[in-house]
XYZ file of C-alpha atoms in Angstrom:
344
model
C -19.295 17.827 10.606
C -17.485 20.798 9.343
C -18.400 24.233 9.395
C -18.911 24.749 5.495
C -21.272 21.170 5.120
C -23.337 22.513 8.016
C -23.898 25.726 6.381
C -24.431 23.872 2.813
C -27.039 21.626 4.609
C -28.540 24.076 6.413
C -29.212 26.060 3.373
C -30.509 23.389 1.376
C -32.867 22.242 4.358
C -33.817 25.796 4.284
C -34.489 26.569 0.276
C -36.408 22.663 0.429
C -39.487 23.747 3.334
C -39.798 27.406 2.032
C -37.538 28.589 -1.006
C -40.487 28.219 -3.556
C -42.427 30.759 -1.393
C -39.769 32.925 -0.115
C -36.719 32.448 -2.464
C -33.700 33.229 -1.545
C -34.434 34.275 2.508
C -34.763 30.682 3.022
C -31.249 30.167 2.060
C -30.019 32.947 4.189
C -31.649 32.137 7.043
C -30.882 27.987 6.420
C -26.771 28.844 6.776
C -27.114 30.988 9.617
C -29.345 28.083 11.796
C -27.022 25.726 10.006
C -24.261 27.603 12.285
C -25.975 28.184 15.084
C -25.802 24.975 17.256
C -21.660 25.315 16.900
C -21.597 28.476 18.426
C -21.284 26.759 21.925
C -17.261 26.560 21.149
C -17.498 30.579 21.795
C -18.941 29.526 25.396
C -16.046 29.533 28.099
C -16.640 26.186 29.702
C -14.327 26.474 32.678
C -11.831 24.085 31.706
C -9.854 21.745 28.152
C -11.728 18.973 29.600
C -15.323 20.930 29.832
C -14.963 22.217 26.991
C -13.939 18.893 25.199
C -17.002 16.967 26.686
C -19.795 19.979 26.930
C -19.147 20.683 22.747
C -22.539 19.508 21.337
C -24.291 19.681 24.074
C -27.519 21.610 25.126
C -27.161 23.725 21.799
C -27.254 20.292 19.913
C -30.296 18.781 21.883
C -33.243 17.965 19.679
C -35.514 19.042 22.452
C -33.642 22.698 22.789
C -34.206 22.870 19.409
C -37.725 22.381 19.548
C -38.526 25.049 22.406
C -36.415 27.473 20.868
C -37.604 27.172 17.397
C -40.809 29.264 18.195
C -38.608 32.448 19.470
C -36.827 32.023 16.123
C -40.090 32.305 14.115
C -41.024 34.953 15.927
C -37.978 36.949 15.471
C -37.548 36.002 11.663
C -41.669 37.336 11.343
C -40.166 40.736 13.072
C -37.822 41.123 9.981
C -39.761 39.689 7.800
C -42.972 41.530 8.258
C -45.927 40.311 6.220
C -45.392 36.429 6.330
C -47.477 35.538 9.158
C -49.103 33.287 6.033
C -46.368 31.388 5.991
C -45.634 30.750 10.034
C -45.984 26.949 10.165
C -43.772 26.665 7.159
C -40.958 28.896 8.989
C -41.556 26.704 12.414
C -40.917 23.496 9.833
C -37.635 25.233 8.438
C -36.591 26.788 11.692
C -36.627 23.204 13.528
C -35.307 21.187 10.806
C -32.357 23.635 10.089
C -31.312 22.946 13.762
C -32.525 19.127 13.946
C -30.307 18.227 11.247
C -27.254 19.885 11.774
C -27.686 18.295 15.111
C -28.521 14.863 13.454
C -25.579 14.915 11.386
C -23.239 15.529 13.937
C -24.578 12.492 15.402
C -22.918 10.366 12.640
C -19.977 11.250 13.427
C -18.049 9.846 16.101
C -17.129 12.706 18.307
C -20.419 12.132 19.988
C -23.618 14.715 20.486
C -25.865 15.204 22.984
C -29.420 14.630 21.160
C -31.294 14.467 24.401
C -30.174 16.520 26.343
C -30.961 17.457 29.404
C -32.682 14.175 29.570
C -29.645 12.224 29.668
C -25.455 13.640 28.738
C -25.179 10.032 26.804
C -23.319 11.725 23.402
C -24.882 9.640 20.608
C -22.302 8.616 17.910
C -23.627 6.674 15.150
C -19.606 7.185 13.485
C -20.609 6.148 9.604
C -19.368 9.668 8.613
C -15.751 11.203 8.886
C -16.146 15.062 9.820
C -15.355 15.991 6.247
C -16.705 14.173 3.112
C -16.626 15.842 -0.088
C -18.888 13.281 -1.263
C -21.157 14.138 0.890
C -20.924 18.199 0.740
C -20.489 18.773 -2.648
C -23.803 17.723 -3.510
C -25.285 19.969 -1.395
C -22.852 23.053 -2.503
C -24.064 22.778 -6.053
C -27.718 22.667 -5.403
C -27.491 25.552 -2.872
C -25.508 27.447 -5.450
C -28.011 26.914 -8.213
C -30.543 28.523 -5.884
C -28.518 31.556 -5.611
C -27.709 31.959 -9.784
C -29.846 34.366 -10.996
C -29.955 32.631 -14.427
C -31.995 29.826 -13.089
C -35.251 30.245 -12.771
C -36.851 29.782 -9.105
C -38.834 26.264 -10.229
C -35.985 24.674 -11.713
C -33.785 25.975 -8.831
C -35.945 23.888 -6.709
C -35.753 20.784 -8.170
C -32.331 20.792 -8.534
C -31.776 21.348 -5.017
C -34.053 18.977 -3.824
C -32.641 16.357 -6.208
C -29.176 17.012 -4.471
C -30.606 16.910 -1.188
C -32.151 13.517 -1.790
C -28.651 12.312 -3.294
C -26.714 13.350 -0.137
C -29.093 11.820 1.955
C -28.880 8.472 0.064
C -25.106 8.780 0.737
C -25.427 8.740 4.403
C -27.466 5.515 4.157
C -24.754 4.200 2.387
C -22.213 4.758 4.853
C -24.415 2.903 7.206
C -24.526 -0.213 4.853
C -20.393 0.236 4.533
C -20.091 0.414 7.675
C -22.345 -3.417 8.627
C -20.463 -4.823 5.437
C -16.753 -3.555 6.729
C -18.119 -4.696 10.385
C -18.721 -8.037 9.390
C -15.117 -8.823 8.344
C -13.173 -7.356 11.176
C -15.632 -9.491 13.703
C -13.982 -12.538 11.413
C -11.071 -11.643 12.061
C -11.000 -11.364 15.365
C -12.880 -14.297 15.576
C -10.245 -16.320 13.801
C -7.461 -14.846 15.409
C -8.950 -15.573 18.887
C -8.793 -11.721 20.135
C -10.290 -10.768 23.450
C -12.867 -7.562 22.328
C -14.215 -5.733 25.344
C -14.604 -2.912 23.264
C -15.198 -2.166 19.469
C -15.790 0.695 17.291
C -14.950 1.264 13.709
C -14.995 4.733 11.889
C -14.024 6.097 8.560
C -11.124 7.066 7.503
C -10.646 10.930 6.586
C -12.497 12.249 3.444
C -13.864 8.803 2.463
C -16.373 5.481 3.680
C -14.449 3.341 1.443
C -11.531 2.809 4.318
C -12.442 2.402 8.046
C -10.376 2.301 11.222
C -11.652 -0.006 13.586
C -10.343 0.325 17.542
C -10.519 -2.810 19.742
C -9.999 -2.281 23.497
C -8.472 -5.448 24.820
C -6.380 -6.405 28.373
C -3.280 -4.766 28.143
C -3.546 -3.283 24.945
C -5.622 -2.527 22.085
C -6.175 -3.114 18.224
C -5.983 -1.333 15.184
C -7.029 -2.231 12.327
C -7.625 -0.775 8.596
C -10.182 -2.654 6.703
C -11.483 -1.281 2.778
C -14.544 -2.459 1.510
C -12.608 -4.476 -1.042
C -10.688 -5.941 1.370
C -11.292 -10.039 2.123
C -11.250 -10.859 5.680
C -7.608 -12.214 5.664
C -6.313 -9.277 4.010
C -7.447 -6.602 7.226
C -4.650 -5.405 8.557
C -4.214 -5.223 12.385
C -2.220 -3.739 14.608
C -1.256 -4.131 18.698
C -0.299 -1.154 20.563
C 0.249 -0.460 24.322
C -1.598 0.751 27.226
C -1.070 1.169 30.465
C -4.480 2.432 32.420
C -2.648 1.425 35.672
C -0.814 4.790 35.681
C -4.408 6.590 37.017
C -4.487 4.423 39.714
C -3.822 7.228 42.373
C -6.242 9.857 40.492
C -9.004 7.541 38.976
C -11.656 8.948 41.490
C -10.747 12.705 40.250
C -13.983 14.274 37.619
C -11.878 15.101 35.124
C -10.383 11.286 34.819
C -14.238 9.997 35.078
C -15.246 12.579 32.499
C -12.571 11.649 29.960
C -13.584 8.080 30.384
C -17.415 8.638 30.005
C -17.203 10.815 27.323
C -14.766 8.564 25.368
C -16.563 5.794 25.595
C -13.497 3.511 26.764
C -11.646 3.857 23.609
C -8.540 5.992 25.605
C -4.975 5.077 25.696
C -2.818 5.841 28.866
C 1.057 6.379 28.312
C 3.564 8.322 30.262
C 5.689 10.887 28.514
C 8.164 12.152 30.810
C 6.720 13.019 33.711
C 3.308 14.000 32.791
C 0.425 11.088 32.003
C -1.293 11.709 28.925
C -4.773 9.983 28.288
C -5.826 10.266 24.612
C -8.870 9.782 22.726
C -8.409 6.852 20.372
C -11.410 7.272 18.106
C -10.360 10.922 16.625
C -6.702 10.398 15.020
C -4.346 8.342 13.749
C -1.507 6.355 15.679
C 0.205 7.820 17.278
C -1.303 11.156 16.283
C -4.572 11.759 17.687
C -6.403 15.146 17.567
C -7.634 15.163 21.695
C -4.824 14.385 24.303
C -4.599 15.596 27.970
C -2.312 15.470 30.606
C -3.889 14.053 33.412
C -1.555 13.454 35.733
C 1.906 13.944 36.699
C 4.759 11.790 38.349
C 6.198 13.045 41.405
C 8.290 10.957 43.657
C 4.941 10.193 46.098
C 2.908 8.992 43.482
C 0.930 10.597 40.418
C -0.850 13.758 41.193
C -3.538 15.002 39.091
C -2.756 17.072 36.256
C -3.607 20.473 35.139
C -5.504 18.471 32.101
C -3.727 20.297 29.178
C -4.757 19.662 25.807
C -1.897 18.242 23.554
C -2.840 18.477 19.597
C -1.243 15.473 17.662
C -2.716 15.584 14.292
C -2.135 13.388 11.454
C 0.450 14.372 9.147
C -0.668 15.142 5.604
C 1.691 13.414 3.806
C -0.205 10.148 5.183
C -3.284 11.251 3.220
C -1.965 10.329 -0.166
C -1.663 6.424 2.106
C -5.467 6.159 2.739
C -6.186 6.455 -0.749
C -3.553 3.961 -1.605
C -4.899 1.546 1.207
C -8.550 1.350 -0.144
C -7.213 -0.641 -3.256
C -4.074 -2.223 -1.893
C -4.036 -3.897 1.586
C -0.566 -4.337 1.634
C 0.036 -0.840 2.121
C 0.599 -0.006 5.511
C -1.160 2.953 7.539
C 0.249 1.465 10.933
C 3.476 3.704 13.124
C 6.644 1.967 12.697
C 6.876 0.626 16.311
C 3.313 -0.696 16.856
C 4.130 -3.066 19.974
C 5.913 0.175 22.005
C 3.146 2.593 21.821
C 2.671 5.733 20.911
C 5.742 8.423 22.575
């Protein structure tokens, strides 16, 4: 999730174990662990695609968290001098600070490493866009009433313990959106006799009322846009191009094998000019996604292996007024205007 809803959760976490004892310190030190696991962007990885796939990695494992945790206590006791009383309750704060940043991230569908160094797998439950004011705003307003000195410190608990509880209850909600949008994409493809060898389905930005769904097919793969208003016939879908052939000569090369770990199978392959792009199809919209490399490059032997540049394609904002349209009227249209040539 973003860097602001991290911090806001972090905070409220942090006010919820400890506030009524230690006031306000619990909401300092609840941003500043609410940062802390997304300071491994600051770590030079080596390498665009190292970088892409190491991101929530060891500093988002629950088990780092949970060694580390007691060298955080006993730091915070260092400033803090005179709260040994209250060391168990810092441990709680300390671990859950981290633990559900960590968490969160997980419902996204970038894809974190909970268990690492156990296993790499990058866990992505995807019921949550990255940003969701729904979600954060909650948590803004009951962190802020801890911090108004014209609430009293009892009240200022409740309240952000109320608004905890609330954004919680919206994540489980997501889930349910996301089983009750599920359900009517698998009719349609059902009843429209697609091949699925893949399938994943996401929000769309800023909301869980709209989802993009991905289906990896032969030859191609799906797109489709389905509210939770929508009836089953009314999901729109969408064919596009892809042409995985083109790493043929360089499939055996780690940075190919990484890309196609890490993303799960939901890439696209397309050659623009002379370089071969693989993109991440779950981060994006068509043909704009956020993560693209070039990982290869046509030469008149073959395709050599690229230097594995990262290409930034976002989403145009003028689209965003679209989504909004889309969750009430399924005859608006989110697809690119060429949808059987591919993205370019």
């Amino acid at each position: 999730m973003d860097s602001l809803t991290q911090i806001a959760l972090g905070s409220a976490v942090g006010h919820a174990v400890l506030g009524n004892k230690v006031g306000r310190k619990a909401v300092l030190w609840g941003a500043a662990l609410g940062t802390l696991p997304d300071l491994d962007v600051f770590i030079p990885y080596g390498g665009p695609v190292e970088a892409f796939t190491y991101h929530r990695g060891f500093s988002h494992s629950l088990l780092i968290h949970l060694l580390i945790s007691p060298l955080i206590v006993w730091l915070i006791l260092k400033i803090h001098t005179g709260m040994q009383a209250y060391k168990t309750r810092w441990f709680e704060l300390v671990f859950l600070c981290l633990s559900t940043h960590a968490l969160l991230d997980s419902l996204t569908v970038y894809g974190t490493q909970l268990l690492w160094p156990l296993t790499e797998y990058p866990f992505a439950i995807s019921s949550m866009f990255i940003i969701d004011p729904l979600y954060t705003l909650p948590l803004l307003f009951g962190v802020a009433c801890t911090l108004l000195p014209k609430i009293n410190s009892t009240r200022a608990y409740k309240i952000n313990t109320t608004m905890l509880v609330l954004s919680s209850m919206y994540l489980c909600s997501s889930l349910i959106l996301k089983v009750i949008v599920d359900d009517k994409v698998t009719t349609v493809l059902s009843d429209r006799q697609i091949k699925v060898n893949n399938y994943i389905s996401t929000p769309a930005p800023l909301t869980t009322l709209l989802w993009r769904i991905v289906v990896m097919s032969d030859g191609q793969y799906y797109v489709a846009y389905a509210s939770v208003f929508d009836e089953p016939n009314e999901v729109t879908l969408n064919a596009y191009n892809t042409t995985p052939s083109l790493l043929n000569d360089i499939n055996n090369e780690w940075g190919i094998k990484r890309l196609q770990w890490f993303t799960k199978g939901f890439y696209n392959v397309r050659q623009q000019q002379s370089n071969i792009i693989l993109s991440d199809l779950r981060m994006g919209m068509e043909c704009n996604y956020v993560f693209n490399f070039v990982v290869g490059v046509k030469t008149n032997t073959g395709i050599d292996e690229g230097n594995y540049e990262k290409i930034s394609q976002r989403p145009q904002l003028s689209k965003m007024s679209n989504i909004w349209d889309r969750i009430w009227d399924s005859k608006v249209s989110l697809a690119q205007a060429n949808t059987k040539s591919g993205c370019h």
